[in-house]
Amino acid sequence: MARKKKARAIVREFDEYFGTGTLDDWQRLCRDVGLAGYYPSITQCRKALRTVHINIHDLLDAVKQGRHPPRFGNPQQLAEYTVNSGKIFPKIKVKAMGPVRALLRHII
């Protein structure tokens, strides 16, 4: 039961962080993960985010602290860290084309 509660909390926290999904929200996400440059559309933001391997839990913690989250060199490194740390975002809660979808990597 505690695991489900934790999963609901992280989903809620990301939804509150991200906002309604405007271009400004997507651009802020790009900045928050440490992507340099200007992304003039949601599609460009989504494409850029596919190149970044970060843990969503760490992203939310980093934003609170005013820093960028740790980045991993590839999906395998992220997967190993995620499994070992237990910081797994519940895949069942992912909205079809939302921002979480752009950040998720297959880890298990």
C-alpha positions as a Python dict, from the first residue, in 0.01 Angstrom:
ca = {
    (1, 'M'): (0, 0, 0),
    (2, 'A'): (285, 239, 79),
    (3, 'R'): (426, 180, -271),
    (4, 'K'): (98, 282, -433),
    (5, 'K'): (80, 591, -215),
    (6, 'K'): (435, 686, -312),
    (7, 'A'): (353, 629, -681),
    (8, 'R'): (45, 851, -661),
    (9, 'A'): (248, 1120, -486),
    (10, 'I'): (519, 1134, -754),
    (11, 'V'): (259, 1145, -1033),
    (12, 'R'): (77, 1428, -859),
    (13, 'E'): (402, 1614, -794),
    (14, 'F'): (506, 1592, -1160),
    (15, 'D'): (161, 1705, -1277),
    (16, 'E'): (180, 2006, -1044),
    (17, 'Y'): (532, 2088, -1158),
    (18, 'F'): (457, 2059, -1528),
    (19, 'G'): (135, 2257, -1543),
    (20, 'T'): (-116, 2249, -1824),
    (21, 'G'): (120, 2159, -2105),
    (22, 'T'): (167, 2492, -2278),
    (23, 'L'): (475, 2564, -2486),
    (24, 'D'): (611, 2762, -2190),
    (25, 'D'): (573, 2452, -1969),
    (26, 'W'): (765, 2238, -2219),
    (27, 'Q'): (1038, 2500, -2259),
    (28, 'R'): (1076, 2524, -1880),
    (29, 'L'): (1113, 2146, -1864),
    (30, 'C'): (1389, 2163, -2128),
    (31, 'R'): (1570, 2428, -1925),
    (32, 'D'): (1521, 2239, -1600),
    (33, 'V'): (1681, 1923, -1739),
    (34, 'G'): (1977, 2130, -1857),
    (35, 'L'): (1911, 2156, -2229),
    (36, 'A'): (2066, 2464, -2383),
    (37, 'G'): (1910, 2641, -2676),
    (38, 'Y'): (1570, 2759, -2784),
    (39, 'Y'): (1291, 2519, -2872),
    (40, 'P'): (1017, 2704, -3063),
    (41, 'S'): (755, 2426, -3051),
    (42, 'I'): (634, 2144, -2830),
    (43, 'T'): (750, 1900, -3097),
    (44, 'Q'): (1103, 2042, -3083),
    (45, 'C'): (1099, 2021, -2703),
    (46, 'R'): (980, 1660, -2716),
    (47, 'K'): (1256, 1568, -2965),
    (48, 'A'): (1522, 1735, -2751),
    (49, 'L'): (1401, 1560, -2435),
    (50, 'R'): (1444, 1220, -2603),
    (51, 'T'): (1820, 1281, -2592),
    (52, 'V'): (1828, 1333, -2215),
    (53, 'H'): (1845, 1045, -1969),
    (54, 'I'): (1732, 1160, -1624),
    (55, 'N'): (1536, 1016, -1336),
    (56, 'I'): (1201, 1192, -1288),
    (57, 'H'): (1227, 1175, -908),
    (58, 'D'): (1568, 1341, -929),
    (59, 'L'): (1430, 1605, -1166),
    (60, 'L'): (1164, 1709, -918),
    (61, 'D'): (1416, 1717, -632),
    (62, 'A'): (1661, 1922, -840),
    (63, 'V'): (1395, 2177, -938),
    (64, 'K'): (1314, 2232, -571),
    (65, 'Q'): (1682, 2296, -504),
    (66, 'G'): (1732, 2522, -806),
    (67, 'R'): (1973, 2294, -988),
    (68, 'H'): (1975, 2051, -1282),
    (69, 'P'): (1919, 1680, -1221),
    (70, 'P'): (2199, 1430, -1275),
    (71, 'R'): (2214, 1312, -1635),
    (72, 'F'): (2313, 967, -1749),
    (73, 'G'): (2509, 890, -2063),
    (74, 'N'): (2266, 632, -2193),
    (75, 'P'): (1941, 453, -2108),
    (76, 'Q'): (2124, 155, -1959),
    (77, 'Q'): (2302, 369, -1701),
    (78, 'L'): (1973, 536, -1613),
    (79, 'A'): (1800, 198, -1585),
    (80, 'E'): (2065, 61, -1351),
    (81, 'Y'): (2049, 370, -1129),
    (82, 'T'): (1669, 373, -1129),
    (83, 'V'): (1635, 9, -1031),
    (84, 'N'): (1906, 29, -765),
    (85, 'S'): (1761, 346, -613),
    (86, 'G'): (1397, 234, -637),
    (87, 'K'): (1306, 569, -793),
    (88, 'I'): (1066, 429, -1050),
    (89, 'F'): (790, 637, -1207),
    (90, 'P'): (471, 430, -1241),
    (91, 'K'): (438, 358, -1614),
    (92, 'I'): (65, 295, -1584),
    (93, 'K'): (13, 662, -1500),
    (94, 'V'): (181, 796, -1814),
    (95, 'K'): (-42, 1005, -2035),
    (96, 'A'): (-17, 915, -2404),
    (97, 'M'): (184, 1209, -2533),
    (98, 'G'): (255, 1407, -2220),
    (99, 'P'): (590, 1527, -2095),
    (100, 'V'): (652, 1222, -1881),
    (101, 'R'): (632, 1011, -2195),
    (102, 'A'): (919, 1214, -2345),
    (103, 'L'): (1134, 1144, -2038),
    (104, 'L'): (1054, 777, -1978),
    (105, 'R'): (1295, 507, -2083),
    (106, 'H'): (1238, 134, -2080),
    (107, 'I'): (1425, 15, -1773),
    (108, 'I'): (1292, -324, -1674),
}
